[in-house]
mmCIF file of C-alpha atoms and ligand atoms in Angstrom:
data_model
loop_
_atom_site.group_PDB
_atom_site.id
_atom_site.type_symbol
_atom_site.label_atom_id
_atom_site.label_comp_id
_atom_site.label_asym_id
_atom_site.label_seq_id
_atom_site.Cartn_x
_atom_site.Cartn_y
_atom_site.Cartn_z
ATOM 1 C CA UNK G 19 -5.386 9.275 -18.505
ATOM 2 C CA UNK G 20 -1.630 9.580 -18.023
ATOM 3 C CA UNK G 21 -0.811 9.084 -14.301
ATOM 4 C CA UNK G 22 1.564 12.102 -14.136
ATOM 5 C CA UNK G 23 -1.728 13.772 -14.329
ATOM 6 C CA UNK G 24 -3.171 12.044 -11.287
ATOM 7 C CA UNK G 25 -0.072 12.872 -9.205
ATOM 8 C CA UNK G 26 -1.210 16.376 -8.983
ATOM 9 C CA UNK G 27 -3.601 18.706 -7.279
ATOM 10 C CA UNK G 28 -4.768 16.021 -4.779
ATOM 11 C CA UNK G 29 -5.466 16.722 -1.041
ATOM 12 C CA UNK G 30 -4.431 15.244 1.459
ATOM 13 C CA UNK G 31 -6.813 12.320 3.573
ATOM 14 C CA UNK G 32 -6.140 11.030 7.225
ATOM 15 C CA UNK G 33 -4.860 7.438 6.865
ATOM 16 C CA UNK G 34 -6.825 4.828 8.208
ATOM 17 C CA UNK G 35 -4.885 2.933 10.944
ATOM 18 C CA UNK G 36 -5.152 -1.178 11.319
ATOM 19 C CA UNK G 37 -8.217 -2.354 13.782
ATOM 20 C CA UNK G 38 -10.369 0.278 11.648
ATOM 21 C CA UNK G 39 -13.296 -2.460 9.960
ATOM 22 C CA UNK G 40 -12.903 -1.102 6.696
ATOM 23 C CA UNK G 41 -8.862 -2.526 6.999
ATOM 24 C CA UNK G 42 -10.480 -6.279 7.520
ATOM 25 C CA UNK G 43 -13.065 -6.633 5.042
ATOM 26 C CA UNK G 44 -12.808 -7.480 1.077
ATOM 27 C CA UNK G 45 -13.825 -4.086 -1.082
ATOM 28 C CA UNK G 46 -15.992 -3.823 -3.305
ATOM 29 C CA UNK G 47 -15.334 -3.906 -7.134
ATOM 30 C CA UNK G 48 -14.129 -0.571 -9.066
ATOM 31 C CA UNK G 49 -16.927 -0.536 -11.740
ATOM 32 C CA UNK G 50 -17.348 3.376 -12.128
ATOM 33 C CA UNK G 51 -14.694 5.015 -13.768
ATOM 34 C CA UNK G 52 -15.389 8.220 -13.317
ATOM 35 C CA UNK G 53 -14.612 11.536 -12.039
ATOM 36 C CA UNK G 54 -14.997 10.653 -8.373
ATOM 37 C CA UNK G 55 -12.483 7.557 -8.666
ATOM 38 C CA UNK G 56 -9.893 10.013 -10.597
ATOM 39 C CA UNK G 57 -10.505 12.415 -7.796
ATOM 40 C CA UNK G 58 -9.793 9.236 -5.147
ATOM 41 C CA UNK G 59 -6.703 8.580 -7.054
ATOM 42 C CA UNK G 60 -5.618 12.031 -6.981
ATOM 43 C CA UNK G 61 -6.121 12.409 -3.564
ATOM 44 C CA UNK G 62 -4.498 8.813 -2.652
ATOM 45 C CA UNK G 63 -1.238 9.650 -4.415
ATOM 46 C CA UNK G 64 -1.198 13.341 -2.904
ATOM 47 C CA UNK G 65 -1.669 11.267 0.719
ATOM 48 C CA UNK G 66 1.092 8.893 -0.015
ATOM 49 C CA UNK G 67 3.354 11.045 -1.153
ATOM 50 C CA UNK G 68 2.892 13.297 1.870
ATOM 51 C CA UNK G 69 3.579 10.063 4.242
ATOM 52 C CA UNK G 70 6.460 9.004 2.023
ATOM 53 C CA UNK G 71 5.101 5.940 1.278
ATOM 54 C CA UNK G 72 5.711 3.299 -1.764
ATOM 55 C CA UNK G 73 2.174 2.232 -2.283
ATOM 56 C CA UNK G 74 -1.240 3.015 -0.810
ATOM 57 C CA UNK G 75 -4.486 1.324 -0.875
ATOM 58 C CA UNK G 76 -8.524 2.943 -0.696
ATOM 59 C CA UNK G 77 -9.259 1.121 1.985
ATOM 60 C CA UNK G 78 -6.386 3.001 3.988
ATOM 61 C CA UNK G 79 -7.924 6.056 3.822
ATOM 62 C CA UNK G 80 -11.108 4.621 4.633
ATOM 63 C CA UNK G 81 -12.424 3.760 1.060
ATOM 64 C CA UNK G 82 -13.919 0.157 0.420
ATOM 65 C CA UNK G 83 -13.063 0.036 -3.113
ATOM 66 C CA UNK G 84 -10.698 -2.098 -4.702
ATOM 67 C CA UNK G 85 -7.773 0.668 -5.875
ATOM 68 C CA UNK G 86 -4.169 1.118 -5.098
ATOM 69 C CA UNK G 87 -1.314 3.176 -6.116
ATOM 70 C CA UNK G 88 1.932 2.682 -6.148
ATOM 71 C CA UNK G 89 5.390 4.974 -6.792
ATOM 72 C CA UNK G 90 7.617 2.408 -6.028
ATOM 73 C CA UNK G 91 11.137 1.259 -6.782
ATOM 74 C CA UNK G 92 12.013 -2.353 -8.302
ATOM 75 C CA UNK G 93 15.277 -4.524 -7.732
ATOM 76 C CA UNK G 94 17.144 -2.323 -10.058
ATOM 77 C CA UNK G 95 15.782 1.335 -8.376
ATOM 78 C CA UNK G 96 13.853 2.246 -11.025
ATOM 79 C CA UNK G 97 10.515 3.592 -10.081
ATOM 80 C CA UNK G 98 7.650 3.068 -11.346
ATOM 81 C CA UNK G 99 4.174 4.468 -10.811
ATOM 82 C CA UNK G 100 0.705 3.954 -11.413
ATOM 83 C CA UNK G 101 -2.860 2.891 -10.247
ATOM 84 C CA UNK G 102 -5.009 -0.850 -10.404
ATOM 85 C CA UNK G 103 -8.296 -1.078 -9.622
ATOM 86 C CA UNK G 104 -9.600 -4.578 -9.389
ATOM 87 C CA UNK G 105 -6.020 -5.895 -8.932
ATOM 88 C CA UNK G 106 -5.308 -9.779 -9.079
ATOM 89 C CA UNK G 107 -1.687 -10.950 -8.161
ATOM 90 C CA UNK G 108 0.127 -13.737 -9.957
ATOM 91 C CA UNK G 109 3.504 -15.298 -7.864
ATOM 92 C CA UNK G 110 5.988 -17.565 -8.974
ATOM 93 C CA UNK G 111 5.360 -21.399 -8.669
ATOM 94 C CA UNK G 112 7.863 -24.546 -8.568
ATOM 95 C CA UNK G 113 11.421 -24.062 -8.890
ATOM 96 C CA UNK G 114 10.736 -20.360 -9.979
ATOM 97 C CA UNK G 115 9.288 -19.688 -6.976
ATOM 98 C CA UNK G 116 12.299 -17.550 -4.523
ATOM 99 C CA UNK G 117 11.377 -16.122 -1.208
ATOM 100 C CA UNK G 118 12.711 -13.501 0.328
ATOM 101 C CA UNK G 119 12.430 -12.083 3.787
ATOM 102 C CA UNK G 120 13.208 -8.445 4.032
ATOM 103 C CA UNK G 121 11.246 -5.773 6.539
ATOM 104 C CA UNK G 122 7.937 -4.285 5.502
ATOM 105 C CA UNK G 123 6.489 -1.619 6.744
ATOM 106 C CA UNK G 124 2.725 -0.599 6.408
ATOM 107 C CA UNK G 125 1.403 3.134 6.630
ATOM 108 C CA UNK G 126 -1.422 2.236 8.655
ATOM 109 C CA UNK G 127 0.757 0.885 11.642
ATOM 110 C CA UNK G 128 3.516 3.854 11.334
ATOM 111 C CA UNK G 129 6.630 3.350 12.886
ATOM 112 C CA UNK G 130 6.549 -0.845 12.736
ATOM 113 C CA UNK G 131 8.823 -2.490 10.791
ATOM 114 C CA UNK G 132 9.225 -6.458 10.654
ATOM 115 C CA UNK G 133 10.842 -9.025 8.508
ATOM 116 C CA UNK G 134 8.430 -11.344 6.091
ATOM 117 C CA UNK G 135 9.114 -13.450 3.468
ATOM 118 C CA UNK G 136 7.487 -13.033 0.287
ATOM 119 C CA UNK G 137 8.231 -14.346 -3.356
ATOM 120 C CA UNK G 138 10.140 -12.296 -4.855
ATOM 121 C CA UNK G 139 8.666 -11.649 -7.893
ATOM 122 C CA UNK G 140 4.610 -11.067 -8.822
ATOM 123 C CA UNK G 141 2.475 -9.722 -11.715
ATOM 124 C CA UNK G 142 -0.045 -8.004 -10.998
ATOM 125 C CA UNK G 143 -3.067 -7.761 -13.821
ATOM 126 C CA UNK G 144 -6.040 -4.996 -13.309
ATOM 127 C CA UNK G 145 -7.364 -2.040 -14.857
ATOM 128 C CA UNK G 146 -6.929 1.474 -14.941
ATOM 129 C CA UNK G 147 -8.397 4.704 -14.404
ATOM 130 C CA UNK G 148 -9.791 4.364 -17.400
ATOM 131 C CA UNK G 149 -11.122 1.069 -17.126
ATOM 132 C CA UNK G 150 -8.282 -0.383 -19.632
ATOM 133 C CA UNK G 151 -6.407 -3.394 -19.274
ATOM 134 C CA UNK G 152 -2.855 -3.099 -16.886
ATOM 135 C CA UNK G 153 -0.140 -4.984 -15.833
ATOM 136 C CA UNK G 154 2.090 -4.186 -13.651
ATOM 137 C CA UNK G 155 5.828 -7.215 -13.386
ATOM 138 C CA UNK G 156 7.753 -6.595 -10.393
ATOM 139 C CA UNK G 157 11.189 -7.531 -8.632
ATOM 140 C CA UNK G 158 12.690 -6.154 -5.155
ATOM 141 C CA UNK G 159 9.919 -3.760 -3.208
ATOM 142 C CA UNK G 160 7.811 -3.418 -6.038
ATOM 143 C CA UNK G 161 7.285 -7.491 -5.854
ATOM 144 C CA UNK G 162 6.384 -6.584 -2.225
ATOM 145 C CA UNK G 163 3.977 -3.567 -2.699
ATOM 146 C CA UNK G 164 2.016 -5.284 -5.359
ATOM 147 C CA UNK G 165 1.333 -8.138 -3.030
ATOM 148 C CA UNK G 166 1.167 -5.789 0.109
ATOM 149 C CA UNK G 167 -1.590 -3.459 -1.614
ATOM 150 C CA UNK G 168 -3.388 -6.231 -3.163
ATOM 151 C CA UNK G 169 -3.456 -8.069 0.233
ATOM 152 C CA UNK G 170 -5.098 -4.570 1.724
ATOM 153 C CA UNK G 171 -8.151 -4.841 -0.912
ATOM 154 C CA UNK G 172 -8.830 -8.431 0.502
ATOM 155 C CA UNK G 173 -8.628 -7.352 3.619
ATOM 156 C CA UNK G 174 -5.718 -8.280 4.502
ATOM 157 C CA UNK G 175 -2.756 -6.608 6.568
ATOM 158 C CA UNK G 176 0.744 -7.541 6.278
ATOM 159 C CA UNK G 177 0.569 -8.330 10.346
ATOM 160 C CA UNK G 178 -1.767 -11.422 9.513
ATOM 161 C CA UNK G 179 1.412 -12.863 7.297
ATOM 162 C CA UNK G 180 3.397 -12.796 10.554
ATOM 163 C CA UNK G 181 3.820 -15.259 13.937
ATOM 164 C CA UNK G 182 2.164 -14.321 16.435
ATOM 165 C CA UNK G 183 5.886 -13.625 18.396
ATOM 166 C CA UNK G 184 6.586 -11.507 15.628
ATOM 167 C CA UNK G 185 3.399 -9.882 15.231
ATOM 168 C CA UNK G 186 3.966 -8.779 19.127
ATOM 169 C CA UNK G 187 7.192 -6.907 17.761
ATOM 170 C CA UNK G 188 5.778 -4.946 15.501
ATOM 171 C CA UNK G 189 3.571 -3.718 17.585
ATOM 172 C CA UNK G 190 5.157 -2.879 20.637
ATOM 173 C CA UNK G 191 7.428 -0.687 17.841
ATOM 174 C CA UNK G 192 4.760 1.180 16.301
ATOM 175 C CA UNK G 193 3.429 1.623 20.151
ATOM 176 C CA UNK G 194 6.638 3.310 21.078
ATOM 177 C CA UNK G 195 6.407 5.822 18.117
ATOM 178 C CA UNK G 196 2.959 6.312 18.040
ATOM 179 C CA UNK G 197 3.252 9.791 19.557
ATOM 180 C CA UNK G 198 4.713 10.850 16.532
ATOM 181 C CA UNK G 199 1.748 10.505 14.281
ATOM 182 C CA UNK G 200 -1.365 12.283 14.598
ATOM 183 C CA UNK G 201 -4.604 10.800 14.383
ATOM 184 C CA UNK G 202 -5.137 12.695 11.082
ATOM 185 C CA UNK G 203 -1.316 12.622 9.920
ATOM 186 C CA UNK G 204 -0.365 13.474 7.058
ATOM 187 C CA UNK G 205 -3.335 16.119 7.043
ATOM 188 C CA UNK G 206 -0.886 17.114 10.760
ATOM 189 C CA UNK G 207 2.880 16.343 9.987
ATOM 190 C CA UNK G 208 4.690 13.375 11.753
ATOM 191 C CA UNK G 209 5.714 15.142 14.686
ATOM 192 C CA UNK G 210 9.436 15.717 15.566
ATOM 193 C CA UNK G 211 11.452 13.366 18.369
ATOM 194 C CA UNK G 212 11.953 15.220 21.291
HETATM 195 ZN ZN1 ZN W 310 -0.085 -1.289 4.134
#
């Protein structure tokens, strides 16, 4: 199925926020590919778009299945967009391997934002909707969100990559905008600073 097609007629789904269990635990395996994961999908790009985010995984809106999407830009700006269910990410190694520490952000902690260094480059090999064979090379933020959503379906949060000084950071920023988002947001808009 083309993913154009999944980028419409979604609804939107309260995103899950970190300290939620389903945010800490591995998913499970996609292994239906069916209507209800196309409707998941639907629904997941319809909620990211609404939060203006680059990628989103299942479990952030409370789904222990092991899908993301992603409409996302690469070193050069040029988006691209698309699901993986069942993703695996390959990195650099050696000399090829470059970090580079720029701030990430994370839907489920709104507001924080906090250096981390990440290679700058990673494949990232899964399937589809359909149950076909992707992969997904990227550079700049897509190299990020491919490792950042992949990370979520191991249970992993970008705040775990961090020092515990820096972790501290991020969350006393998302703290001090937290009034902004709703429990339910984006079902409820971010709210506007008074
Ligand atoms: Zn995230």
């Amino acid at each position: 199925m083309d993913v154009t097609e999944l980028m419409t007629g979604g609804s939107l789904l309260p995103i899950t926020r970190w300290g939620t269990p389903v945010m800490h635990a591995p998913t499970r395996r996609v292994e239906s590919f069916d209507d209800e994961l196309r409707t998941l999908v639907r629904d997941m790009f319809a909620t990211m778009e609404a939060a203006r985010g680059v990628g989103l995984a299942a479990t952030q809106v409370g789904v222990d299945l092991a899908v993301f999407v992603y409409d996302c830009p690469d070193a050069n700006d040029v988006f691209h967009r698309g699901v993986v269910c069942n993703p695996v990410v390959a990195l650099p190694a050696g000399d090829a391997r470059q970090l580079v520490s720029e701030d990430e952000g994370c839907l489920s902690l709104p507001g924080g934002y906090q250096p981390l260094a990440r290679p700058d480059f990673a494949v990232c090999t899964g399937v589809d909707v359909d149950g076909n064979p992707v992969r997904v090379e990227g550079t700049g933020t897509l190299a990020r969100c491919l490792q950042h959503e992949t990370d979520h379906l191991n249970g992993i949060v970008f705040g775990d990559r961090l020092s515990n000084r820096v972790r501290r950071k991020l969350y006393s920023q998302a703290e001090e905008l937290a009034h902004l988002y709703p429990a339910d947001w984006p079902v409820s808009p971010k709210q506007r600073p008074e």
